[in-house]
PDB file of C-alpha atoms and ligand atoms in Angstrom:
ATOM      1  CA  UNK Y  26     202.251 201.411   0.607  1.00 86.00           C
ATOM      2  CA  UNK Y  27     199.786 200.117  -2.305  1.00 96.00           C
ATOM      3  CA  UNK Y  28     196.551 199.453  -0.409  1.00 98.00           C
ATOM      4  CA  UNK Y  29     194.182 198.965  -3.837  1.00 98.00           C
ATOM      5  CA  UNK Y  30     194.106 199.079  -7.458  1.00 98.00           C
ATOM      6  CA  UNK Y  31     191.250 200.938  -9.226  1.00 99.00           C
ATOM      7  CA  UNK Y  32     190.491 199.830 -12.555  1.00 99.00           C
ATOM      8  CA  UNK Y  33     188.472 202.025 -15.779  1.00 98.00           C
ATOM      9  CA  UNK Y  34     186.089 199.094 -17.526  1.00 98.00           C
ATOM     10  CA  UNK Y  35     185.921 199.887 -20.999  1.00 98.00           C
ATOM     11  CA  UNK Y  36     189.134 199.580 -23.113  1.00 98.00           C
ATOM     12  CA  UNK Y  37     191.555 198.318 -20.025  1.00 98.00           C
ATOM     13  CA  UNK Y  38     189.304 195.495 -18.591  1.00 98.00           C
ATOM     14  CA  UNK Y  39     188.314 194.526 -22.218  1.00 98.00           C
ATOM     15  CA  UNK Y  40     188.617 195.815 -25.566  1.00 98.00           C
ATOM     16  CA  UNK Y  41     184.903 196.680 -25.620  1.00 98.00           C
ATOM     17  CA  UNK Y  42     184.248 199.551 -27.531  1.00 98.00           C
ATOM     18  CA  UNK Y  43     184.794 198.947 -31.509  1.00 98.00           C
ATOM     19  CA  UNK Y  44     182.968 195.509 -31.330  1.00 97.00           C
ATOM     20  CA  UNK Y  45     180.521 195.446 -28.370  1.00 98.00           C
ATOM     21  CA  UNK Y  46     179.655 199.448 -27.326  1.00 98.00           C
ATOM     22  CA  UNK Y  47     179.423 200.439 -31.052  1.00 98.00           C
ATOM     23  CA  UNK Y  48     177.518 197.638 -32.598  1.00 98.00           C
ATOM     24  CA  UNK Y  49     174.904 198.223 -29.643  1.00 98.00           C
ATOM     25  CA  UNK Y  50     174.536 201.562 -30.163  1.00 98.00           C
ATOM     26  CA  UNK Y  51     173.994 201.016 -34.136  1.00 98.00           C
ATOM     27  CA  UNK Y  52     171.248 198.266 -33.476  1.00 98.00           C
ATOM     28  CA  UNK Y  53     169.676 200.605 -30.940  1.00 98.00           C
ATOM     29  CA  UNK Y  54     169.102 203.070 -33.883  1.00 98.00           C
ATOM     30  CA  UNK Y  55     167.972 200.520 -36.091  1.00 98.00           C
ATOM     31  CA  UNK Y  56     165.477 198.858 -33.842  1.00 97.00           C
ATOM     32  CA  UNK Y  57     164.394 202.440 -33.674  1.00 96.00           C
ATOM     33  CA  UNK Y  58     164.090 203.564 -37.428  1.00 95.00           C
ATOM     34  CA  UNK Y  59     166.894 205.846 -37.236  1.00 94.00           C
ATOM     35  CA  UNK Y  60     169.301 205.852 -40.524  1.00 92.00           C
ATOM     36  CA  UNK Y  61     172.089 206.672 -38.307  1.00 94.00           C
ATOM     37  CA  UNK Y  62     175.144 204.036 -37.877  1.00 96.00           C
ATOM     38  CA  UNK Y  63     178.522 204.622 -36.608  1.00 98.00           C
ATOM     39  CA  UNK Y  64     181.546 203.499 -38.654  1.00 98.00           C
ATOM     40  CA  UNK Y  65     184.664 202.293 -36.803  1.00 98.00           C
ATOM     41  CA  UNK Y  66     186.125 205.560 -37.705  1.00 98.00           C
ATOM     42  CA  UNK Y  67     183.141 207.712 -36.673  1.00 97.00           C
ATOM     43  CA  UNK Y  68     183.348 206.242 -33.194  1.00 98.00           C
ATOM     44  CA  UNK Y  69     186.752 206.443 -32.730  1.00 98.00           C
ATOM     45  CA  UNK Y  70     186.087 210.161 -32.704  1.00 97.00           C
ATOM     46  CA  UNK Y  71     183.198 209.872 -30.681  1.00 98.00           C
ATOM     47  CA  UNK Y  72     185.072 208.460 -28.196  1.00 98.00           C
ATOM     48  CA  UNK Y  73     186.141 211.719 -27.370  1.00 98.00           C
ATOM     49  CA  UNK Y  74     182.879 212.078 -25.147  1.00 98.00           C
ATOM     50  CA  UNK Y  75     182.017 209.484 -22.290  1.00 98.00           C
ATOM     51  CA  UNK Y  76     178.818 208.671 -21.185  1.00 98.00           C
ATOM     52  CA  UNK Y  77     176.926 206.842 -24.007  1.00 98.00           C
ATOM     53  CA  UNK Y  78     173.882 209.376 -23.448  1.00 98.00           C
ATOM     54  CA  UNK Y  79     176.464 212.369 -23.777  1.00 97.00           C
ATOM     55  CA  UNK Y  80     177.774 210.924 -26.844  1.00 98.00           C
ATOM     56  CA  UNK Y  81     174.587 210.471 -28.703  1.00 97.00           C
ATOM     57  CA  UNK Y  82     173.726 214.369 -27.768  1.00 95.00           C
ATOM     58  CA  UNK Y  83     177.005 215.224 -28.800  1.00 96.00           C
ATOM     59  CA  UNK Y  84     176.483 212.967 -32.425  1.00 95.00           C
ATOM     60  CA  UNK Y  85     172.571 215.001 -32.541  1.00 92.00           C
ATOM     61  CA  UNK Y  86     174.861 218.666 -32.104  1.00 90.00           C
ATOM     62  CA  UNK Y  87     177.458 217.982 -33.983  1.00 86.00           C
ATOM     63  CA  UNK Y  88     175.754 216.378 -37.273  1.00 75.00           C
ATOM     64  CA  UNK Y  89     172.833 218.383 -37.479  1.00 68.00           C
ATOM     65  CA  UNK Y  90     170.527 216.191 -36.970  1.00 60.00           C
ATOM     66  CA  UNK Y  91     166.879 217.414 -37.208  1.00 62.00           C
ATOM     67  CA  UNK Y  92     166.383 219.571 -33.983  1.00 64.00           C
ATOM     68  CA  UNK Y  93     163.561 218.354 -31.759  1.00 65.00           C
ATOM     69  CA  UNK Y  94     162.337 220.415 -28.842  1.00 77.00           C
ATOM     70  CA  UNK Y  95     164.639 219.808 -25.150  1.00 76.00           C
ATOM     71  CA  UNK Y  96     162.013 217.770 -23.646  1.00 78.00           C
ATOM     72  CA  UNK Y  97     161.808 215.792 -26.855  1.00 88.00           C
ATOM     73  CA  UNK Y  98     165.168 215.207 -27.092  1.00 89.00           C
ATOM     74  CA  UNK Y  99     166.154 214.212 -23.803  1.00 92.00           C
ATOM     75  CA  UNK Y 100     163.622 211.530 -23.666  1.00 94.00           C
ATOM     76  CA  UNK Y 101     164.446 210.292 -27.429  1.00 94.00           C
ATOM     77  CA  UNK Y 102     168.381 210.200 -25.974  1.00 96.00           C
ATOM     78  CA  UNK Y 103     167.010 208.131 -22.841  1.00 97.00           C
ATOM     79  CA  UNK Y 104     165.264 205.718 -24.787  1.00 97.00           C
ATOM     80  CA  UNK Y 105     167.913 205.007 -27.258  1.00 98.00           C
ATOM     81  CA  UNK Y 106     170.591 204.235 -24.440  1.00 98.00           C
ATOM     82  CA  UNK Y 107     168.531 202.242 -22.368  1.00 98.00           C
ATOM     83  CA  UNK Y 108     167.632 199.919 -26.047  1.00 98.00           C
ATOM     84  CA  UNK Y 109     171.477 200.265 -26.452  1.00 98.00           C
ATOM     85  CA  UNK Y 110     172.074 198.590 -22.936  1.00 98.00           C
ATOM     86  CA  UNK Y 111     169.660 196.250 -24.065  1.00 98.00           C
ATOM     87  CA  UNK Y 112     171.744 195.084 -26.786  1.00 98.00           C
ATOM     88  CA  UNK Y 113     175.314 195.221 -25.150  1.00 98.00           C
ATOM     89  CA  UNK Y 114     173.878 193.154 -22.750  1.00 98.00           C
ATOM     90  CA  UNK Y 115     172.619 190.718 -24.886  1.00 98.00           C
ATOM     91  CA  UNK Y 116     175.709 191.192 -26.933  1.00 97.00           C
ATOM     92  CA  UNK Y 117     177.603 190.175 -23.911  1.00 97.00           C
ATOM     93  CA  UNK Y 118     175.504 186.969 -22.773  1.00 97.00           C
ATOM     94  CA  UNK Y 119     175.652 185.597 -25.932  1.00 95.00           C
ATOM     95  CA  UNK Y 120     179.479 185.948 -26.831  1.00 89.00           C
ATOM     96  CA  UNK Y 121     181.379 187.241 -23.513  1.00 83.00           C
ATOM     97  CA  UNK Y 122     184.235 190.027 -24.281  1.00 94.00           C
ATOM     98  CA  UNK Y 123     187.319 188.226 -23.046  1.00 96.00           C
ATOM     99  CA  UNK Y 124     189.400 190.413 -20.514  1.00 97.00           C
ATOM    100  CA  UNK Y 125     192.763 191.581 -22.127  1.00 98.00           C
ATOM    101  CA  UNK Y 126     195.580 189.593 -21.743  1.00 97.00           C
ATOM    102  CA  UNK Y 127     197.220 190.256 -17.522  1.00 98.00           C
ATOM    103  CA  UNK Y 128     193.817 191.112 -16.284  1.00 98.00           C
ATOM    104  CA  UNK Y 129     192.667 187.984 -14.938  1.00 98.00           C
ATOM    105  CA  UNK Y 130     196.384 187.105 -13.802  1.00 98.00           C
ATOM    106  CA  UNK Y 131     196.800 190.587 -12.410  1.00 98.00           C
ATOM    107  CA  UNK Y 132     193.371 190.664 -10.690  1.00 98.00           C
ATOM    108  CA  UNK Y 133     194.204 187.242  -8.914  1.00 98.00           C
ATOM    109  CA  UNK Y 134     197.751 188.446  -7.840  1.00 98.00           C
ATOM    110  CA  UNK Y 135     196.757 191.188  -6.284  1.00 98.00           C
ATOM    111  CA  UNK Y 136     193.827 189.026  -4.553  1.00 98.00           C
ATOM    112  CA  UNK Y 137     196.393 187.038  -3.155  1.00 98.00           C
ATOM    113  CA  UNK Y 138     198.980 190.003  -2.219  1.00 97.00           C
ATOM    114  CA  UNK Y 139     195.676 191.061   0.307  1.00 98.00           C
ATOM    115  CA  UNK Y 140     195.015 194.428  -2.107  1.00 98.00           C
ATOM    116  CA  UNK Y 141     191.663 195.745  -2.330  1.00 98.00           C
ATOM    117  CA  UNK Y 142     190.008 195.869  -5.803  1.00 99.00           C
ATOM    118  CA  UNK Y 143     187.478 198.981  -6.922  1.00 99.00           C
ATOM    119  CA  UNK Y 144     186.559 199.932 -10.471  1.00 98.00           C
ATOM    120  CA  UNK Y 145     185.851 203.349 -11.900  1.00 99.00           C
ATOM    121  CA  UNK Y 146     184.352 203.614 -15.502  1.00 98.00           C
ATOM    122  CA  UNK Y 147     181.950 206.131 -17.451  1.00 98.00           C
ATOM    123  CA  UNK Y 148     179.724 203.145 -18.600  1.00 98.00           C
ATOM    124  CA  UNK Y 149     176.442 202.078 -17.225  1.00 97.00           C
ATOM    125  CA  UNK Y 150     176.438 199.566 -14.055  1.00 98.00           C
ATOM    126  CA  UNK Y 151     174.654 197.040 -15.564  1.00 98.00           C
ATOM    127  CA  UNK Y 152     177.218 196.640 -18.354  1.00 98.00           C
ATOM    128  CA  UNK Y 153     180.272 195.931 -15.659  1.00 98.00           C
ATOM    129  CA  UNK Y 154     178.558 193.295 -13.433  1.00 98.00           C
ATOM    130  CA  UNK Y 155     177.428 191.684 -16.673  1.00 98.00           C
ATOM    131  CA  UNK Y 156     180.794 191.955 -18.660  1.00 98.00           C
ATOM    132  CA  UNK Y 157     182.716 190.345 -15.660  1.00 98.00           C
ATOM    133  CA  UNK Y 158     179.875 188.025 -14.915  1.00 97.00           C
ATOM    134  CA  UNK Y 159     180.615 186.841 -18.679  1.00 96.00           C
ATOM    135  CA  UNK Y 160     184.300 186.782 -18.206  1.00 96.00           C
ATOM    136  CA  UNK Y 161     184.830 185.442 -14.796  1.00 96.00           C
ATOM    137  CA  UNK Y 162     182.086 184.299 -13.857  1.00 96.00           C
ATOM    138  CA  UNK Y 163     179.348 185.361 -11.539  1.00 97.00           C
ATOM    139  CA  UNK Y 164     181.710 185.823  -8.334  1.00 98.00           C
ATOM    140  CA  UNK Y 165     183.923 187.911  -9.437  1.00 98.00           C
ATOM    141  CA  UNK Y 166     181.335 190.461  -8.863  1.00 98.00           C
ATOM    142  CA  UNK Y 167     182.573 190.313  -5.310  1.00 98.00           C
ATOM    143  CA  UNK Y 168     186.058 190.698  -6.014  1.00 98.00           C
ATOM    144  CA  UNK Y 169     185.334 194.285  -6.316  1.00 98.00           C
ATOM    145  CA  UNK Y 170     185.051 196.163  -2.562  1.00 98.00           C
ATOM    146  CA  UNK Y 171     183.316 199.060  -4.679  1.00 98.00           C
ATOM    147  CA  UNK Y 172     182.300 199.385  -8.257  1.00 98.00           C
ATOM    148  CA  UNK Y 173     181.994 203.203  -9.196  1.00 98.00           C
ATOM    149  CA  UNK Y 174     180.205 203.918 -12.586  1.00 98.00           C
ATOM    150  CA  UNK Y 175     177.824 205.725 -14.680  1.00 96.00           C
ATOM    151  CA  UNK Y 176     175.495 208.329 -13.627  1.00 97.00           C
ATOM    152  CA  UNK Y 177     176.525 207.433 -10.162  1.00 98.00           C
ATOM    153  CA  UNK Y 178     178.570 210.925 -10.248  1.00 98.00           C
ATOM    154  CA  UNK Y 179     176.938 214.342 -11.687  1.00 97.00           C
ATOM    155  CA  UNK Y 180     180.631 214.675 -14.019  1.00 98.00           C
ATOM    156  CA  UNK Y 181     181.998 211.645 -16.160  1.00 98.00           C
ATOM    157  CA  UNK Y 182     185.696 211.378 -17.356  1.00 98.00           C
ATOM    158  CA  UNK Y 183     187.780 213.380 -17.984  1.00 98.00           C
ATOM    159  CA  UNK Y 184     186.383 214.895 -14.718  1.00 98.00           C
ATOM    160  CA  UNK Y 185     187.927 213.272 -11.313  1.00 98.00           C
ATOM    161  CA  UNK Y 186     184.043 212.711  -9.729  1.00 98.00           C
ATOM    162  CA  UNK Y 187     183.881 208.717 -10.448  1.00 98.00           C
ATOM    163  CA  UNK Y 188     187.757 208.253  -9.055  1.00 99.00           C
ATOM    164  CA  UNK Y 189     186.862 210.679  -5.988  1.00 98.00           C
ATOM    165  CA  UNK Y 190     183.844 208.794  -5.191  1.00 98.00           C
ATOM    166  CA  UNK Y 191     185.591 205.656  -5.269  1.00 98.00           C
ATOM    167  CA  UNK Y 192     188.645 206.885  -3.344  1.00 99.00           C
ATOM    168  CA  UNK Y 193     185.491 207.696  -0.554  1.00 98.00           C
ATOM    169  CA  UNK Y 194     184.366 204.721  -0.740  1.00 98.00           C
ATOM    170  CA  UNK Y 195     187.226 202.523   0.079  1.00 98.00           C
ATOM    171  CA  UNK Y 196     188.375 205.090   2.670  1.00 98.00           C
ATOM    172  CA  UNK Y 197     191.926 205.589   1.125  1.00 98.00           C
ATOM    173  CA  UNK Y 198     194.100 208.411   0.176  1.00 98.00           C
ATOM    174  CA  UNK Y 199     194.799 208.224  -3.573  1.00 98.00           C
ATOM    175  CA  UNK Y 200     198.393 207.686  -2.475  1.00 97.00           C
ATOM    176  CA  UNK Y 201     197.998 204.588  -1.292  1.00 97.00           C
ATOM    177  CA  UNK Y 202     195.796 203.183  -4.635  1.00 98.00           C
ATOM    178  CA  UNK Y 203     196.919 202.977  -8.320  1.00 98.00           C
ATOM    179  CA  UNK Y 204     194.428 203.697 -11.384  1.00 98.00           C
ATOM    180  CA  UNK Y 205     194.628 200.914 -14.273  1.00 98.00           C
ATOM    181  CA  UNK Y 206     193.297 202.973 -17.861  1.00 98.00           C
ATOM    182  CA  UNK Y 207     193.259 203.221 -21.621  1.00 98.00           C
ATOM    183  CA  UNK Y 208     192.495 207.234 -22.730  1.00 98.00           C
ATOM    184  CA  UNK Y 209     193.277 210.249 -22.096  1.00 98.00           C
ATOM    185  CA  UNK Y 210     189.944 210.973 -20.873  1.00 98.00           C
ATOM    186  CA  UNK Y 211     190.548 208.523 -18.145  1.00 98.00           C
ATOM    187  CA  UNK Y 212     194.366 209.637 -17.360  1.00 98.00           C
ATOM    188  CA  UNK Y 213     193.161 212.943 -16.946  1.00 98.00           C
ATOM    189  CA  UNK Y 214     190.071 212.205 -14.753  1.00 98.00           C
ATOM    190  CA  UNK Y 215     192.691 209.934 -12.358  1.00 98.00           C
ATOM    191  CA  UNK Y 216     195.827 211.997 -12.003  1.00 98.00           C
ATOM    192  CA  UNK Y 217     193.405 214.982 -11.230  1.00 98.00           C
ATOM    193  CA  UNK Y 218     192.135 212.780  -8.828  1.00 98.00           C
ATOM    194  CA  UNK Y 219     196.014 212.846  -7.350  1.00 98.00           C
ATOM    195  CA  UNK Y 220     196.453 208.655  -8.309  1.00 98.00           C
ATOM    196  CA  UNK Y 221     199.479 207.350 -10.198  1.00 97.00           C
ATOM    197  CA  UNK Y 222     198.183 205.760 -12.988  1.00 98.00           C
ATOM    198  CA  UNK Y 223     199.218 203.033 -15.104  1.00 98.00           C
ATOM    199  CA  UNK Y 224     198.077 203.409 -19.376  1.00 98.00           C
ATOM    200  CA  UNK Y 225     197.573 199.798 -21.315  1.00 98.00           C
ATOM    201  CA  UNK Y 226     196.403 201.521 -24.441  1.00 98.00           C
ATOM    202  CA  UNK Y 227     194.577 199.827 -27.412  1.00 98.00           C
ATOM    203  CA  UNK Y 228     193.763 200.494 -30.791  1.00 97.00           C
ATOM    204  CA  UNK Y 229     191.199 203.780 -30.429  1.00 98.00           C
ATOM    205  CA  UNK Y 230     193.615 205.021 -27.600  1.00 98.00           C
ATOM    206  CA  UNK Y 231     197.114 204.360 -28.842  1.00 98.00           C
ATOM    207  CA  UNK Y 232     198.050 208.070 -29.459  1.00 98.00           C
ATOM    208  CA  UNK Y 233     196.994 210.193 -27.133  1.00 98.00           C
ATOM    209  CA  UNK Y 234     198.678 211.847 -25.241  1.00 98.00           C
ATOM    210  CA  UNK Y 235     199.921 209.962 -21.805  1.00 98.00           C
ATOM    211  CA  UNK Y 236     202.187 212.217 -20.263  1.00 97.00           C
ATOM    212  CA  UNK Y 237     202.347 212.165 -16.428  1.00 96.00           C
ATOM    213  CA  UNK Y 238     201.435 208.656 -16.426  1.00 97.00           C
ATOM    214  CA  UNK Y 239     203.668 206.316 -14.308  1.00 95.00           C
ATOM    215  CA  UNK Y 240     203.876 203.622 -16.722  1.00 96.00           C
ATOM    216  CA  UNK Y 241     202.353 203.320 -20.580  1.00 97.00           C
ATOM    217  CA  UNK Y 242     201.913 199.885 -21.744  1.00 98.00           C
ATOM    218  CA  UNK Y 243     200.628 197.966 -24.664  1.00 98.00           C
ATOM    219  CA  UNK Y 244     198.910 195.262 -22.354  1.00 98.00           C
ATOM    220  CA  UNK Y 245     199.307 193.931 -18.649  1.00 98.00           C
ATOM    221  CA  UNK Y 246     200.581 190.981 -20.861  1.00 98.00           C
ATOM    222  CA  UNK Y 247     200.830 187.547 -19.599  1.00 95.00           C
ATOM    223  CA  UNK Y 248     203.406 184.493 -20.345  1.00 92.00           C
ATOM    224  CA  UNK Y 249     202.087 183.849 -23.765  1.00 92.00           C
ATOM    225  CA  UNK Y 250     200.769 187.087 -24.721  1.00 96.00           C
ATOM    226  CA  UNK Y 251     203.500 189.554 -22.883  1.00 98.00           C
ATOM    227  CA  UNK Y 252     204.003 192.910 -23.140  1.00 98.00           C
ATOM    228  CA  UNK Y 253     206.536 193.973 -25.778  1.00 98.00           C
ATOM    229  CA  UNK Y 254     206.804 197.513 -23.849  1.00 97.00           C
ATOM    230  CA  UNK Y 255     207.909 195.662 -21.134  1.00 97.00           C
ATOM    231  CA  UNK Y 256     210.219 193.141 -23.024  1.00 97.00           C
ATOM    232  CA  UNK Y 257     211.686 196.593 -24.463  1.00 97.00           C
ATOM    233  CA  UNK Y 258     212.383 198.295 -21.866  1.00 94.00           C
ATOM    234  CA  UNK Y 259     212.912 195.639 -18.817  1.00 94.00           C
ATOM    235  CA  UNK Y 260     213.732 192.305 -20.010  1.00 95.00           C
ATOM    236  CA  UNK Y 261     210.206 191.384 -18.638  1.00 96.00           C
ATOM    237  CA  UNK Y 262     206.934 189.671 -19.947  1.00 97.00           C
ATOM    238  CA  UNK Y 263     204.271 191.186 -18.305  1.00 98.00           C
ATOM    239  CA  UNK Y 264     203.733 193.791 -15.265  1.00 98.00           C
ATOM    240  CA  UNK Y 265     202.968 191.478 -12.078  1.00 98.00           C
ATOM    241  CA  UNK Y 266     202.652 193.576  -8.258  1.00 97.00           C
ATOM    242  CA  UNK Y 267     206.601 193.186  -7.586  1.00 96.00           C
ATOM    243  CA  UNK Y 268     207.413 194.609 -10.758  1.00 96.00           C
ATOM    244  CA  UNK Y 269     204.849 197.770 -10.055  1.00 97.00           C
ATOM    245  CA  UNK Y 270     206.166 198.035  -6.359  1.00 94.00           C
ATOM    246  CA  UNK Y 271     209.833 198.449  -7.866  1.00 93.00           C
ATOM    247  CA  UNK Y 272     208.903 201.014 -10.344  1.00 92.00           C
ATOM    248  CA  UNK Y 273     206.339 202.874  -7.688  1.00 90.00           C
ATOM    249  CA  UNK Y 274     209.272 203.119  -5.334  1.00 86.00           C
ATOM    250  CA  UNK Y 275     211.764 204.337  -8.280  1.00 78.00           C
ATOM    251  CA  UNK Y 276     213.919 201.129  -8.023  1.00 61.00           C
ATOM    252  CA  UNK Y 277     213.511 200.933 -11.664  1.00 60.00           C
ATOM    253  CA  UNK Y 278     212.342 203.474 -14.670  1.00 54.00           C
ATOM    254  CA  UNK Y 279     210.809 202.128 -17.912  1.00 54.00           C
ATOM    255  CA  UNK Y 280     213.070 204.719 -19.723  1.00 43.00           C
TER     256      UNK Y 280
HETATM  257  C1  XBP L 308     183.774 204.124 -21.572  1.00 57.85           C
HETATM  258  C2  XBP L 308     182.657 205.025 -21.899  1.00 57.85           C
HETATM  259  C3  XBP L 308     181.264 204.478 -21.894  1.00 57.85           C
HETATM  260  C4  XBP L 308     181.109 203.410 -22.965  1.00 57.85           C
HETATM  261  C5  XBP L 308     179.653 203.191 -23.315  1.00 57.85           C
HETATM  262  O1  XBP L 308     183.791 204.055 -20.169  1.00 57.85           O
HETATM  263  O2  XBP L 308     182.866 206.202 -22.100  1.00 57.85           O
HETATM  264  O3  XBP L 308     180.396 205.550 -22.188  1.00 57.85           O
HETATM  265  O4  XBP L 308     181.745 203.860 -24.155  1.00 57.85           O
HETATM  266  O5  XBP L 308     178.938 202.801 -22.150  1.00 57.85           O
HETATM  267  P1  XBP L 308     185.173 203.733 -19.345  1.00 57.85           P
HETATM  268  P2  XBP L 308     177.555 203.548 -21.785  1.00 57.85           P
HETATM  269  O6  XBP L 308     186.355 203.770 -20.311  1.00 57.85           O
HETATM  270  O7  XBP L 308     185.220 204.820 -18.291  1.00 57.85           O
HETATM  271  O8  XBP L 308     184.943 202.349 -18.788  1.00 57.85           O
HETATM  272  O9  XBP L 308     176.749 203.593 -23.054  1.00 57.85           O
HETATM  273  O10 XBP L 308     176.925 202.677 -20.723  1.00 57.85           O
HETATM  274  O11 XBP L 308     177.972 204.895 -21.281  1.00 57.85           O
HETATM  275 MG1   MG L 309     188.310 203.347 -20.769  1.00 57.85          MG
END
C-alpha cells in the first residue's frame, strides 16, 4: 500500500545540473582566480561523483592539479563550494529552474491522494528549499514531511545512507514508499535501500544503465508535454498515482 513518494532533487525535480550546478561551480573558480572551468562535456563525466565537495577533490586527483598539503586542500575545497552555493543560489533567485514537466502535477496528486512527500538528494540543503521556493513558491517547503540531503549522511549516492535516513524519518518500510530519480548513482543508492524506484532520465543520464528499476521514463510528462515512453508503451500521456498503483500491483507492464 503506497504510503509516500521520495524524490532525488537534482536532475528529476529539475534539470539542474548542465545550466545551474555547473555554471556555479565555474564562477566559483573564477571569483577565486582559478583557470579551471568545466565544459558541458567535462561535467557530464564528473557527474559520476556526488557531493559537489567530492567532485571538486575528485577534478584536483584526477587532473593533476598542483598538490597542496591535506589541510590546505580541504579548506581550499570548503571555500570553493560554499562560493559555489553562493552562486547557485543567486543563480536560482534570479531566474528559478522550472520543475520538469509532471512534477508539479504529480506532487499535487499525490497531495490530494493523502501520500506523504520526502526528498532525498546528494546536494546541499540550502539549494532544495531555495530551488522549490523558486518554483513553487515558499510553501511548498512544507509539502515535504522530511527533506534528506547533503552532508546530512556520512555516505552520498550511490550509497543507500540519504534514502535510509529518510525511510527513518517518516517511519516507513521502504515497501510501502517509491523513489522518483535520474542516474544510476541514485538507482543504485535506492534499490539498495530495498525501494522500487521509478527513472525519468535526462540528457547527462539517458544511458546508464537502469536495470531493476520498476519503470524508466523520459519525463513524468503532463497533458501538453507527455511522456512518449508512456504513449509507446501504454496509450498514456503521463504517469499519474492510478497509473503507478496498476503497474506496482503488476496489473500492467511497460514491456
Ligand atoms: C546531485 C549531486 C549534487 C549536485 C551539486 O544531487 O550530486 O552534488 O550536483 O550540489 P541529487 P552540491 O541528484 O542527489 O539531487 O554542490 O550542493 O553537492
Ligand atoms: Mg539526481
Amino acid at each position: 500500500m503506497l504510503k509516500a513518494f521520495i524524490f532525488d532533487v537534482d536532475g528529476t525535480l529539475a534539470d539542474t545540473e548542465r545550466y545551474g550546478h555547473r555554471v556555479a561551480f565555474n564562477q566559483a573558480f573564477e571569483d577565486s582566480g582559478l583557470d579551471w572551468a568545466w565544459s558541458e562535456a567535462t561535467y557530464g563525466e564528473l557527474l559520476a561523483v556526488t557531493g559537489g565537495k567530492e567532485r571538486i577533490a575528485h577534478y584536483l586527483k584526477t587532473r593533476g592539479k598542483p598538490e597542496h598539503d591535506r589541510a590546505d586542500l580541504e579548506s581550499l575545497i570548503a571555500r570553493l563550494h560554499a562560493r559555489k552555493t553562493e552562486n547557485y543560489v543567486a543563480l536560482l533567485e534570479r531566474s528559478a529552474i522550472p520543475l520538469r514537466s509532471g512534477v508539479q502535477r504529480l506532487l499535487q496528486e499525490a497531495r490530494e491522494r493523502g501520500l506523504r512527500l520526502a526528498i532525498a538528494t546528494t546536494t546541499t540543503p540550502r539549494n532544495v528549499t531555495t530551488l522549490l521556493a523558486n518554483a513553487l513558491g515558499k510553501e511548498s517547503i512544507d509539502w515535504f514531511d522530511v527533506i534528506g540531503a547533503g552532508d546530512i549522511v556520512p555516505h552520498k549516492k550511490p550509497a543507500a545512507d540519504i534514502y535510509r535516513y529518510v525511510l527513518q524519518q517518516l517511519g516507513l518500510g521502504a515497501e510501502d514508499c517509491l523513489a522518483f530519480e535520474d542516474s544510476l548513482n541514485g538507482k543504485i543508492a535506492a534499490l539498495d535501500a530495498g525501494l522500487k524506484t521509478v527513472i525519468t532520465y535526462n540528457g547527462y543520464t539517458e544511458n546508464d544503465d537502469f536495470s531493476e528499476a520498476a519503470l524508466v521514463l523520459d519525463r513524468l510528462g503532463d497533458a501538453n508535454k507527455p511522456s512518449r515512453v508512456l504513449q509507446q508503451s501504454l496509450q498514456q500521456d503521463y504517469l499519474s498515482v492510478d497509473l503507478i498503483e496498476r503497474i506496482l500491483q503488476q496489473k500492467i507492464g511497460l514491456n
